[in-house]
JSON list of C-alpha atoms in Angstrom, two decimals:
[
{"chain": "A", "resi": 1, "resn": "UNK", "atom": "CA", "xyz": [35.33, 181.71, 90.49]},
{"chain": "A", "resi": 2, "resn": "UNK", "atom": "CA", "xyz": [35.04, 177.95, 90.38]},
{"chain": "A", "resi": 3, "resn": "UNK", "atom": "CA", "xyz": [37.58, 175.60, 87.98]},
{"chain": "A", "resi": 4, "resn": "UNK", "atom": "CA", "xyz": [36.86, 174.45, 85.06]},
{"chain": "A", "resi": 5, "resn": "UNK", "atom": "CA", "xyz": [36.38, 171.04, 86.76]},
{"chain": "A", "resi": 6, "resn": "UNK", "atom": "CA", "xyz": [33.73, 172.15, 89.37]},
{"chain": "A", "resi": 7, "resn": "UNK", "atom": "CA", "xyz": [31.79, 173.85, 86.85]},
{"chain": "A", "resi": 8, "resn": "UNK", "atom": "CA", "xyz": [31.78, 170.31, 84.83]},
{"chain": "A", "resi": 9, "resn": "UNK", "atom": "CA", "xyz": [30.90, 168.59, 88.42]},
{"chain": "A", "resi": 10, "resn": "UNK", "atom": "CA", "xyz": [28.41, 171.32, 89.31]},
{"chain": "A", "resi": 11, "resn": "UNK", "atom": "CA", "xyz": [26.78, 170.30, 85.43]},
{"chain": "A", "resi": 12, "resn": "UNK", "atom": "CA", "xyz": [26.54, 166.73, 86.07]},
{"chain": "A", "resi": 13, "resn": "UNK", "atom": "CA", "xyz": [24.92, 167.27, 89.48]},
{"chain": "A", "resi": 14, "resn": "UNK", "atom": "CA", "xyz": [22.31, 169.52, 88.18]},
{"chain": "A", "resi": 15, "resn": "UNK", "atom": "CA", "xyz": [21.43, 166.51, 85.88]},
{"chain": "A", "resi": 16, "resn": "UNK", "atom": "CA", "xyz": [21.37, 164.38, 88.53]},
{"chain": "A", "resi": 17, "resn": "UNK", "atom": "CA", "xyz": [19.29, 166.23, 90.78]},
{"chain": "A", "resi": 18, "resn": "UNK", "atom": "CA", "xyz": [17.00, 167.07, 88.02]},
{"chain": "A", "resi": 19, "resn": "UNK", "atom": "CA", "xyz": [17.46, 170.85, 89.01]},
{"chain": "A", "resi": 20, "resn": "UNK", "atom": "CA", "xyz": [16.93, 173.23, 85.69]},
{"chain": "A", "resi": 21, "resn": "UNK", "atom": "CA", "xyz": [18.19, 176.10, 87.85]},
{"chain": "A", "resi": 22, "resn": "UNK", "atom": "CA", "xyz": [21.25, 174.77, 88.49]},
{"chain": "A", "resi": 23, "resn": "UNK", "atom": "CA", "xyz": [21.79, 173.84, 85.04]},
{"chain": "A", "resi": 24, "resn": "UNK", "atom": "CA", "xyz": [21.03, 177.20, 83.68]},
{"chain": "A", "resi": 25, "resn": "UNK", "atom": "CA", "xyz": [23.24, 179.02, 86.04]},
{"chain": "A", "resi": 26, "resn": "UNK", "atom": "CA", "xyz": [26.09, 176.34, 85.56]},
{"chain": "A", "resi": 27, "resn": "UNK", "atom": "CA", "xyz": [25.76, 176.76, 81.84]},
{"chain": "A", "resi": 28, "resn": "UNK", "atom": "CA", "xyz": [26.25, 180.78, 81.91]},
{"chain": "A", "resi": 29, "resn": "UNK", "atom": "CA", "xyz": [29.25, 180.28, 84.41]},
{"chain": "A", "resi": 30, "resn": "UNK", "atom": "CA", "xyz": [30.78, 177.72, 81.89]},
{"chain": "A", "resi": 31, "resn": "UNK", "atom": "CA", "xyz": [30.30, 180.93, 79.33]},
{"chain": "A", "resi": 32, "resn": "UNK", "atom": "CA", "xyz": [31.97, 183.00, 81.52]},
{"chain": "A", "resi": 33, "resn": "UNK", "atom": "CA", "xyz": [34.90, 180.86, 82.46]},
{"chain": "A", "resi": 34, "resn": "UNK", "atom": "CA", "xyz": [35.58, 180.33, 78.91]},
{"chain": "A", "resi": 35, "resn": "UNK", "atom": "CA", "xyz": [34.88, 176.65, 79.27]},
{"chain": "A", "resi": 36, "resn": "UNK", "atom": "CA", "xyz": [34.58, 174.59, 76.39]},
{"chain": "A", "resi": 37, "resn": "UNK", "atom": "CA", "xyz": [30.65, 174.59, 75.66]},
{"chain": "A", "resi": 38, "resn": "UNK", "atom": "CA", "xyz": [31.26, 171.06, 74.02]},
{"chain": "A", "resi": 39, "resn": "UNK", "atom": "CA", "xyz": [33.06, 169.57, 76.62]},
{"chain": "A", "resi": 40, "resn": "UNK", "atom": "CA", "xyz": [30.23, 170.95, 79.20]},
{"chain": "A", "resi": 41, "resn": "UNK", "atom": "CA", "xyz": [27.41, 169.08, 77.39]},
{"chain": "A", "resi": 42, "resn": "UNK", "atom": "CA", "xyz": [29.93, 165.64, 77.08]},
{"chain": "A", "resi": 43, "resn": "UNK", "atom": "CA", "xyz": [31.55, 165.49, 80.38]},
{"chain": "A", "resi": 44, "resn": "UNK", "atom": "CA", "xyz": [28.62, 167.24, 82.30]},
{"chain": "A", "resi": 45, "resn": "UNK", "atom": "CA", "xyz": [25.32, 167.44, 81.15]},
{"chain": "A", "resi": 46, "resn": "UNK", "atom": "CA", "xyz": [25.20, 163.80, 79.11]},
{"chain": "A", "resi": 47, "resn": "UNK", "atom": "CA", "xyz": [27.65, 162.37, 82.07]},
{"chain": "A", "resi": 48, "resn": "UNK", "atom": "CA", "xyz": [24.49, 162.95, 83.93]},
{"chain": "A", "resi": 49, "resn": "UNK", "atom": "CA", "xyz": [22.30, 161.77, 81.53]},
{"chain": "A", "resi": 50, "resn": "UNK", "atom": "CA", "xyz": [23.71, 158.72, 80.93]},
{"chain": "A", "resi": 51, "resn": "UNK", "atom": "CA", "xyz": [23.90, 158.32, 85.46]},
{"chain": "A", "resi": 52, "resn": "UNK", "atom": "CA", "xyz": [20.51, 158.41, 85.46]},
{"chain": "A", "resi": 53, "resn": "UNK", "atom": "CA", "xyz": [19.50, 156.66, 82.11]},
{"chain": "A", "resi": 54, "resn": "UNK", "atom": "CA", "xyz": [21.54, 153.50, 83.82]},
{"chain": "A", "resi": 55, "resn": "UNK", "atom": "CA", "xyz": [19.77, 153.95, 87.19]},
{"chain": "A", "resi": 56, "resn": "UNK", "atom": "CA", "xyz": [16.30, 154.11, 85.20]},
{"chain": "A", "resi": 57, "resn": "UNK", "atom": "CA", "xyz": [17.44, 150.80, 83.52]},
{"chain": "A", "resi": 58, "resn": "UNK", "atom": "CA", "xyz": [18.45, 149.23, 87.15]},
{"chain": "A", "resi": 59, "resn": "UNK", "atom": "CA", "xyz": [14.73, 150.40, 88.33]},
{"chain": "A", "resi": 60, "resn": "UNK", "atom": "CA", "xyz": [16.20, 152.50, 91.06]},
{"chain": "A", "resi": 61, "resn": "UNK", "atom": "CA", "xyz": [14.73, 156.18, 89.22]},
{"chain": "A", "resi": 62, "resn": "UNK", "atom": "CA", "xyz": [11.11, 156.16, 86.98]},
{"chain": "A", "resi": 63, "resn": "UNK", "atom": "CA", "xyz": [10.39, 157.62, 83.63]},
{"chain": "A", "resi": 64, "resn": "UNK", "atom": "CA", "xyz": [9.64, 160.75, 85.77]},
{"chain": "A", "resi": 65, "resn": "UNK", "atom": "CA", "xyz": [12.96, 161.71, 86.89]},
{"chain": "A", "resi": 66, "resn": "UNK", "atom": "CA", "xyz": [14.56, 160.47, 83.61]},
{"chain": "A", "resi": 67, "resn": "UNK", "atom": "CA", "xyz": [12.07, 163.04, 82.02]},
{"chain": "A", "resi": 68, "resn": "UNK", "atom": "CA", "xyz": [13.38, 165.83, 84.65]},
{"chain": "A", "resi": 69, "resn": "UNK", "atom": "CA", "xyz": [16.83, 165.25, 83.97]},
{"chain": "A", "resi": 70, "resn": "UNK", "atom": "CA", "xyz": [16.14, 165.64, 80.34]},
{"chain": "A", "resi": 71, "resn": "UNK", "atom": "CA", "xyz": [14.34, 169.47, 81.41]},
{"chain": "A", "resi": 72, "resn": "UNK", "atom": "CA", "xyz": [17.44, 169.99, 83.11]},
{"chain": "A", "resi": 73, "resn": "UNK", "atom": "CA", "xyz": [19.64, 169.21, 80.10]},
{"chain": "A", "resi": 74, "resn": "UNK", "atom": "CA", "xyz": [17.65, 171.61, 77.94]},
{"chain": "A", "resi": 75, "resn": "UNK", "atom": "CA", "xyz": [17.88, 174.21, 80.00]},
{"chain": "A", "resi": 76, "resn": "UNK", "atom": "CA", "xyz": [21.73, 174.24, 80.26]},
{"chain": "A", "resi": 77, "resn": "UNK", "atom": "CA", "xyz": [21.53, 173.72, 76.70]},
{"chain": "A", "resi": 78, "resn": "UNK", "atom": "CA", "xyz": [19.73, 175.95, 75.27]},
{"chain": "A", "resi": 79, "resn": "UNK", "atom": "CA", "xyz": [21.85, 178.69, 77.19]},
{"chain": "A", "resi": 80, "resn": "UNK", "atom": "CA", "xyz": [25.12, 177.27, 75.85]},
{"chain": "A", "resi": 81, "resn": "UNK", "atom": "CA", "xyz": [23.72, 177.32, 72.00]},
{"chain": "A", "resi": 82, "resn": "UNK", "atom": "CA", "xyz": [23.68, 180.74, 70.90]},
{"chain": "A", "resi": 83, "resn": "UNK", "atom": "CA", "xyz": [27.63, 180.34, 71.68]},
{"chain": "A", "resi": 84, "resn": "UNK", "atom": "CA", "xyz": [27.68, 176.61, 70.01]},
{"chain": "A", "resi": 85, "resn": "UNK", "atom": "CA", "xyz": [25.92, 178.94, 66.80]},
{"chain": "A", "resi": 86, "resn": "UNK", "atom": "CA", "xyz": [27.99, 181.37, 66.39]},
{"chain": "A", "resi": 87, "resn": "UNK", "atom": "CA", "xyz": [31.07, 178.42, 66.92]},
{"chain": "A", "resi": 88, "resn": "UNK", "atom": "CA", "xyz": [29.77, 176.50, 64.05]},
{"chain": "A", "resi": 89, "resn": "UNK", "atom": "CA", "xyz": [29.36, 179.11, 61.30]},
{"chain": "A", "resi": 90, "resn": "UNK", "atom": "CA", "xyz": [32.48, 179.34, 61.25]},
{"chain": "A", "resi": 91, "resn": "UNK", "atom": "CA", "xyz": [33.37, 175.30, 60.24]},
{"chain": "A", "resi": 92, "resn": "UNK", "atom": "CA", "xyz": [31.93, 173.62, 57.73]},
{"chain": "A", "resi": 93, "resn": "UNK", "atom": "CA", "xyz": [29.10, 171.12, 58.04]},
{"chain": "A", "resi": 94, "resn": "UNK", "atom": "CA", "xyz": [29.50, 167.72, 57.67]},
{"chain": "A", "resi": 95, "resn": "UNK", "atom": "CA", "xyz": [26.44, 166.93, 56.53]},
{"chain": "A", "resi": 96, "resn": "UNK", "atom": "CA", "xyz": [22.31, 166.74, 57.06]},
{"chain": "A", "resi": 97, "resn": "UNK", "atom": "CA", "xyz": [20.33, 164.33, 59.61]},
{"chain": "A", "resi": 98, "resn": "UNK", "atom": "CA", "xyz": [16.62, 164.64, 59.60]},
{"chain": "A", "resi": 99, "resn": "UNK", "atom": "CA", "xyz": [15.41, 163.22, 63.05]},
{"chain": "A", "resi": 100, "resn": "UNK", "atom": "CA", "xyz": [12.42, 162.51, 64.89]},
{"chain": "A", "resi": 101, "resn": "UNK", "atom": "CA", "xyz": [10.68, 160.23, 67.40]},
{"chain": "A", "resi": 102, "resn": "UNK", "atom": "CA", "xyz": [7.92, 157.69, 65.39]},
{"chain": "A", "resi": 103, "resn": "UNK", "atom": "CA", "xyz": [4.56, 158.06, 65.09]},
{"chain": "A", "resi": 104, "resn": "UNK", "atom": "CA", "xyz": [2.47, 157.01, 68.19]},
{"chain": "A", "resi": 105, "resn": "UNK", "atom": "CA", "xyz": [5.21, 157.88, 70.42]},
{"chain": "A", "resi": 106, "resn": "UNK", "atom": "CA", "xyz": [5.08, 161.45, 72.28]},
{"chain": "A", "resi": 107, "resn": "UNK", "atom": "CA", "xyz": [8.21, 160.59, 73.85]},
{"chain": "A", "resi": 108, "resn": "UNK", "atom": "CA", "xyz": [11.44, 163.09, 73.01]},
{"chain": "A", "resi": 109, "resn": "UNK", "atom": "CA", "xyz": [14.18, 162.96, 75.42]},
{"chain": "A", "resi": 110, "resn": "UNK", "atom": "CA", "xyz": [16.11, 160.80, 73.71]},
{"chain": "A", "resi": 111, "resn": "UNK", "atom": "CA", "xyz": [15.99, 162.26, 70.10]},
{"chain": "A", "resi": 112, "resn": "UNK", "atom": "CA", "xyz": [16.41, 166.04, 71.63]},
{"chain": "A", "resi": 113, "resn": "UNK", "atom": "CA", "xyz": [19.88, 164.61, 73.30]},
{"chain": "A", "resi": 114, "resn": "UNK", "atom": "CA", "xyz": [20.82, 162.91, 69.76]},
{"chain": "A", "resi": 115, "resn": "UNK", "atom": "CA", "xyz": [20.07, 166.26, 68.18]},
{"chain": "A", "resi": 116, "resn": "UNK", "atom": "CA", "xyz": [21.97, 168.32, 70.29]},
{"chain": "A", "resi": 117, "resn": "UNK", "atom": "CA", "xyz": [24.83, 166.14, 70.66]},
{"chain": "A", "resi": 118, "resn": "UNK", "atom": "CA", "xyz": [25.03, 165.81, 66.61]},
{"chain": "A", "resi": 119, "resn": "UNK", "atom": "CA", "xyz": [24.36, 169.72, 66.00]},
{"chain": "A", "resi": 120, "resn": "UNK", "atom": "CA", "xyz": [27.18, 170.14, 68.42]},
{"chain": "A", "resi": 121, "resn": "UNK", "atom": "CA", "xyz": [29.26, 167.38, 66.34]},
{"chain": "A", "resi": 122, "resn": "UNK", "atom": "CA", "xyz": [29.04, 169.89, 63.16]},
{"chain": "A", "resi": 123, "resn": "UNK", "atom": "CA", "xyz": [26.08, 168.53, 61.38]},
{"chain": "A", "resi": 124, "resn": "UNK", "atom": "CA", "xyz": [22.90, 170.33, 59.83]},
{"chain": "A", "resi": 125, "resn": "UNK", "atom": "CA", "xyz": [20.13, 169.00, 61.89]},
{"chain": "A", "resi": 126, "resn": "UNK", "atom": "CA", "xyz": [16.57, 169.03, 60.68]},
{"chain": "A", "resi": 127, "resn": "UNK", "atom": "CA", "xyz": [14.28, 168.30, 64.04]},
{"chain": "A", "resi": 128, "resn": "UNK", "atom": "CA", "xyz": [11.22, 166.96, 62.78]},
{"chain": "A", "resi": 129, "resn": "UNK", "atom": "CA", "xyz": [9.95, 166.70, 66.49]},
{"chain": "A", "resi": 130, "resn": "UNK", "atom": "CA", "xyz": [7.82, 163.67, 68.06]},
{"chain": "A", "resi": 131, "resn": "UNK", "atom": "CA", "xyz": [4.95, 161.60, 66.84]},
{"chain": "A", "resi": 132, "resn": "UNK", "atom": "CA", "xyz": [6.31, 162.47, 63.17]},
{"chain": "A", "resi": 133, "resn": "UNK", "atom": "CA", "xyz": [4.04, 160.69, 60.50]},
{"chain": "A", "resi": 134, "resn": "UNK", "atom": "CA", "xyz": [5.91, 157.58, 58.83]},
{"chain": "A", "resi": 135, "resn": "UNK", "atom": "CA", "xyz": [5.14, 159.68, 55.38]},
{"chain": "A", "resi": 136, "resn": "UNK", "atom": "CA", "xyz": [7.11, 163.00, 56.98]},
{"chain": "A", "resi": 137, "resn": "UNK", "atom": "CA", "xyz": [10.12, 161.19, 57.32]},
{"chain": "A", "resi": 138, "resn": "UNK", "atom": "CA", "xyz": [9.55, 159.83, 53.33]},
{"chain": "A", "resi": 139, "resn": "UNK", "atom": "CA", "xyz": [8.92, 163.71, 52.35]},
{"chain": "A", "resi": 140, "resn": "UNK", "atom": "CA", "xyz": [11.49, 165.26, 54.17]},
{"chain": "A", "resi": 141, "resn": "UNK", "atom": "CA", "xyz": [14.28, 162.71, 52.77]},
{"chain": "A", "resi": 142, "resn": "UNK", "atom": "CA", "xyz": [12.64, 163.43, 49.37]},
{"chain": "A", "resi": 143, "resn": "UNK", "atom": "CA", "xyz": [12.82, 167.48, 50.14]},
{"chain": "A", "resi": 144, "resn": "UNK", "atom": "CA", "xyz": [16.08, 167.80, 52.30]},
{"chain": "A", "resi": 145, "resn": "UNK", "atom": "CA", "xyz": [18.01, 164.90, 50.56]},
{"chain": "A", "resi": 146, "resn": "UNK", "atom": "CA", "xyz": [19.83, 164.53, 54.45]},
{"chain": "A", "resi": 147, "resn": "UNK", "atom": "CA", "xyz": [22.70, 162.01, 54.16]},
{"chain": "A", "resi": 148, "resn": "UNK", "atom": "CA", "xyz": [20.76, 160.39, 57.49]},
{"chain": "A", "resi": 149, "resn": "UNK", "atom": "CA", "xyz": [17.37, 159.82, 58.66]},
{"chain": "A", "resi": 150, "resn": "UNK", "atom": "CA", "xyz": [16.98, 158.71, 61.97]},
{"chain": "A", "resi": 151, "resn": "UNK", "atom": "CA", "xyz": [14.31, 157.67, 63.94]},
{"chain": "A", "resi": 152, "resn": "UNK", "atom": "CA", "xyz": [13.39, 156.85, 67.89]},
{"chain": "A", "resi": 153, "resn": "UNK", "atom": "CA", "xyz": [11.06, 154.96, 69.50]},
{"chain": "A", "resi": 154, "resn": "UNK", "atom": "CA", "xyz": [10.85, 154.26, 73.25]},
{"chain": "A", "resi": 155, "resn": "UNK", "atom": "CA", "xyz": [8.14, 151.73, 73.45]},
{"chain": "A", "resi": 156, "resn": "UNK", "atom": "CA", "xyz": [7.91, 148.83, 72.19]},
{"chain": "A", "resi": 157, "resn": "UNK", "atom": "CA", "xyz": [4.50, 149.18, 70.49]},
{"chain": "A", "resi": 158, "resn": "UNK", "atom": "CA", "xyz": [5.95, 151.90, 67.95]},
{"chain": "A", "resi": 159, "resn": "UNK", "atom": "CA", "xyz": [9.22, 150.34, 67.60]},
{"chain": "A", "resi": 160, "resn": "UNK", "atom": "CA", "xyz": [7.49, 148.30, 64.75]},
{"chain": "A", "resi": 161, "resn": "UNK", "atom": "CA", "xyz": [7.12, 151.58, 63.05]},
{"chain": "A", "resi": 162, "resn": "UNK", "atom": "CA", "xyz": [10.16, 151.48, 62.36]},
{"chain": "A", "resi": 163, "resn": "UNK", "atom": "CA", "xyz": [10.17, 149.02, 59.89]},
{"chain": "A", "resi": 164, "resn": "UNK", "atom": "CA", "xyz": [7.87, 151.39, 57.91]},
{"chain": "A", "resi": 165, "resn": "UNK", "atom": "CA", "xyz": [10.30, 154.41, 57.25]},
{"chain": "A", "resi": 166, "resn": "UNK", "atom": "CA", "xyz": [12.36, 151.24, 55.68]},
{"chain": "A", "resi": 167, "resn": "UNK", "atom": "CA", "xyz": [9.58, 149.67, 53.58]},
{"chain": "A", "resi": 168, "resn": "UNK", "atom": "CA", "xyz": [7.90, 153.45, 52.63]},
{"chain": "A", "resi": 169, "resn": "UNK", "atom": "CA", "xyz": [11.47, 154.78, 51.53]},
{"chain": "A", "resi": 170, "resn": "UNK", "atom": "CA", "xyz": [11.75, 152.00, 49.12]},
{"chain": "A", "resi": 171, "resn": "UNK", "atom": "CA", "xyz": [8.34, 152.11, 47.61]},
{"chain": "A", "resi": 172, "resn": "UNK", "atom": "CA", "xyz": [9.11, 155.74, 47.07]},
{"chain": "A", "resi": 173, "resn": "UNK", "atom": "CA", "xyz": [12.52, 155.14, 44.87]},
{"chain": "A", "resi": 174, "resn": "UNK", "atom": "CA", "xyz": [14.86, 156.97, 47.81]},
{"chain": "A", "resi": 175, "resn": "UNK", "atom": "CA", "xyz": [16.11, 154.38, 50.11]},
{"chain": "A", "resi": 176, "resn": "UNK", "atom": "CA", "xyz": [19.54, 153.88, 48.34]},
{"chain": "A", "resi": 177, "resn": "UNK", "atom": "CA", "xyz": [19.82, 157.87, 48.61]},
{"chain": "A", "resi": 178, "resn": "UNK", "atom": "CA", "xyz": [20.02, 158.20, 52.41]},
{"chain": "A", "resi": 179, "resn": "UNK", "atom": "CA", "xyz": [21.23, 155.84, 55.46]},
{"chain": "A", "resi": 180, "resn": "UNK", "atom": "CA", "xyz": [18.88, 155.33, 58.05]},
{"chain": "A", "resi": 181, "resn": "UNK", "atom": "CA", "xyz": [19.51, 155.40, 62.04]},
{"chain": "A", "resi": 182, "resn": "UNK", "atom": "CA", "xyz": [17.74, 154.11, 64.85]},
{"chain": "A", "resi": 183, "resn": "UNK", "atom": "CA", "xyz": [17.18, 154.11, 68.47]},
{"chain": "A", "resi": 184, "resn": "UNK", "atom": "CA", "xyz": [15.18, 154.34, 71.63]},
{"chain": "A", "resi": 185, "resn": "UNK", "atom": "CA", "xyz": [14.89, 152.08, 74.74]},
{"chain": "A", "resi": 186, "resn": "UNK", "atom": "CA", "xyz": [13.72, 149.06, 73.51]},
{"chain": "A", "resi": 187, "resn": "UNK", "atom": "CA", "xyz": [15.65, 149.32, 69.83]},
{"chain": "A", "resi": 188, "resn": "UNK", "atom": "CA", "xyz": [18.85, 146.81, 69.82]},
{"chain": "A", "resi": 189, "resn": "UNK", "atom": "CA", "xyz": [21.57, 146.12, 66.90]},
{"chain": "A", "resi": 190, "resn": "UNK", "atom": "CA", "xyz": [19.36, 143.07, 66.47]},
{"chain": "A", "resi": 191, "resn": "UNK", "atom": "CA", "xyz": [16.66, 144.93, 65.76]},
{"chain": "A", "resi": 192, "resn": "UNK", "atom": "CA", "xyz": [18.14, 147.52, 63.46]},
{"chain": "A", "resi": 193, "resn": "UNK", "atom": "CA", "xyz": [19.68, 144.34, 61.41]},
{"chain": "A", "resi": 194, "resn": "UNK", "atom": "CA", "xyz": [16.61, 142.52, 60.99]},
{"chain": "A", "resi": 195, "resn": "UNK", "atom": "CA", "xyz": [14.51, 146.21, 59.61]},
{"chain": "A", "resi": 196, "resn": "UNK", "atom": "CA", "xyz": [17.26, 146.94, 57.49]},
{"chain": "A", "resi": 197, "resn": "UNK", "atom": "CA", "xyz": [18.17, 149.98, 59.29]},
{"chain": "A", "resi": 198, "resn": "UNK", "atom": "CA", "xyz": [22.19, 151.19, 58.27]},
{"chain": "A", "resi": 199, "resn": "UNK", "atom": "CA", "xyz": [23.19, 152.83, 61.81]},
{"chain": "A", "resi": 200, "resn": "UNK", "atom": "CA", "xyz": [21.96, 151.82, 65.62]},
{"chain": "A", "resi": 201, "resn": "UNK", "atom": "CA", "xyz": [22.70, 154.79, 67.92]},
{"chain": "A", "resi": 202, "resn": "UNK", "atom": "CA", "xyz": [22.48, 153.00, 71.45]},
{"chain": "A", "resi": 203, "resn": "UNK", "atom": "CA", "xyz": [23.37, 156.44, 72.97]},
{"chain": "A", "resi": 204, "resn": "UNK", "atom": "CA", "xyz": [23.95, 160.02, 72.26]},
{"chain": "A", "resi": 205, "resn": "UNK", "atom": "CA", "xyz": [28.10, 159.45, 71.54]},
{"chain": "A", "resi": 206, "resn": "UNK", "atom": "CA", "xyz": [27.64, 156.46, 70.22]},
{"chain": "A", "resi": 207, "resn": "UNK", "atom": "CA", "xyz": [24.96, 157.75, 67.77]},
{"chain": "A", "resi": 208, "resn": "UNK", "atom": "CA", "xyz": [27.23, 160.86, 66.54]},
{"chain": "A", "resi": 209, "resn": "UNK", "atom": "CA", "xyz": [30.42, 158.50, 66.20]},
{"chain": "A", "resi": 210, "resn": "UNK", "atom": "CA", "xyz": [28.65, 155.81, 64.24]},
{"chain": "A", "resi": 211, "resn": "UNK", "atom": "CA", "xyz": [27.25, 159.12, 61.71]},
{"chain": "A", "resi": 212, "resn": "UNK", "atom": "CA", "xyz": [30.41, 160.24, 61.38]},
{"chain": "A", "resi": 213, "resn": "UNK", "atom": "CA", "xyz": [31.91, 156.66, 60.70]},
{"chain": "A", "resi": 214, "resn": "UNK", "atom": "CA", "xyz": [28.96, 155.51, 58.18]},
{"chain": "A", "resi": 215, "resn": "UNK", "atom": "CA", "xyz": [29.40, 158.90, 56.27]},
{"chain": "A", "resi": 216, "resn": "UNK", "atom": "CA", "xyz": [32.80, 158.95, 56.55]},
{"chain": "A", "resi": 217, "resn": "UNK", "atom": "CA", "xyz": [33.52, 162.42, 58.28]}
]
């Protein structure tokens, strides 16, 4: 039976050769060797993520693979959560993040890896999916009073969207009740400043730690 180490290794590779097979079978050995299902998704599955979100960034891999590798996450990941479940009912939430990608984009990869990553962290997450209506994300902080609503955008064109959820949230008397996150390929701390936004996740781990920091958990 492989290490803990190799199974990590094997994870990372299966992201990195876009190979949903792999990443399924790597995920139920991880379950069998007892290995850590957080440390899996940290260390091996968004290792790889991150490997080829820098080569898609240097031009050497296209929004094609990136999408593949993101197939390949969710597969491994959606083996490991039944165990990550029954792990957090037993600890106590640390709070509520509604999240989903703006309207005109179709685009999830990014959001689905923020979600998992921040379920996995110990929050409530509400997935609100992709090409979510400016007026869902008003409703749903309205219904769901989450301590964070946080959107993504990966083109340019629907970034400006973003700037809605801020303006609509005011108009509707809520904005002081929730803190608002961004993100998404062409989103920057720039960016986030000049919308208003509270919290700019520029990756998965960065996104969870700056939650945890702005809420104070």
């Amino acid at each position: 039976m492989a290490n803990k180490e190799e199974i990590i290794a094997k994870a990372k590779e299966a992201i990195t050769d876009f190979d949903d097979e792999l990443a399924e079978e790597v995920a139920n050995e991880a379950l069998a060797a007892g290995v850590d299902p957080v440390e899996l998704i940290e260390k091996g599955f968004t290792a790889g993520m991150e490997e080829v979100g820098e080569k898609f960034g240097q031009g050497e891999l296209f929004l094609p693979h990136v999408l593949a590798a993101a197939e390949a996450m969710n597969a491994g990941i959606k083996v490991i959560t039944p165990e990550m479940e029954r792990r957090k009912s037993q600890t106590k939430s640390l709070g509520t993040v509604a999240i989903g990608t703006i309207e005109g984009d179709i685009h999830s990869i990014g959001k689905d890896i923020v979600a998992s990553m921040l379920n996995i962290a110990g929050f409530k997450v509400v997935d609100l999916g992709r090409d979510v209506p400016i007026k869902t994300f008003v409703e749903k902080v309205k219904e769901l009073k989450p301590q964070v609503v946080a959107s993504s955008a990966l083109m340019t064109t629907t970034m400006v969207n973003q700037i809605q959820i801020e303006e609509q949230l005011k108009e509707a008397g809520v904005r002081d009740q929730v803190k608002t996150m961004v993100g998404g390929a062409p989103v920057t701390q720039d960016w986030a400043d000049k919308i208003g936004a509270d919290i700019y996740g520029e990756s998965a781990n960065d996104a969870v730690a700056k939650v945890k920091a702005a809420l104070s958990v």
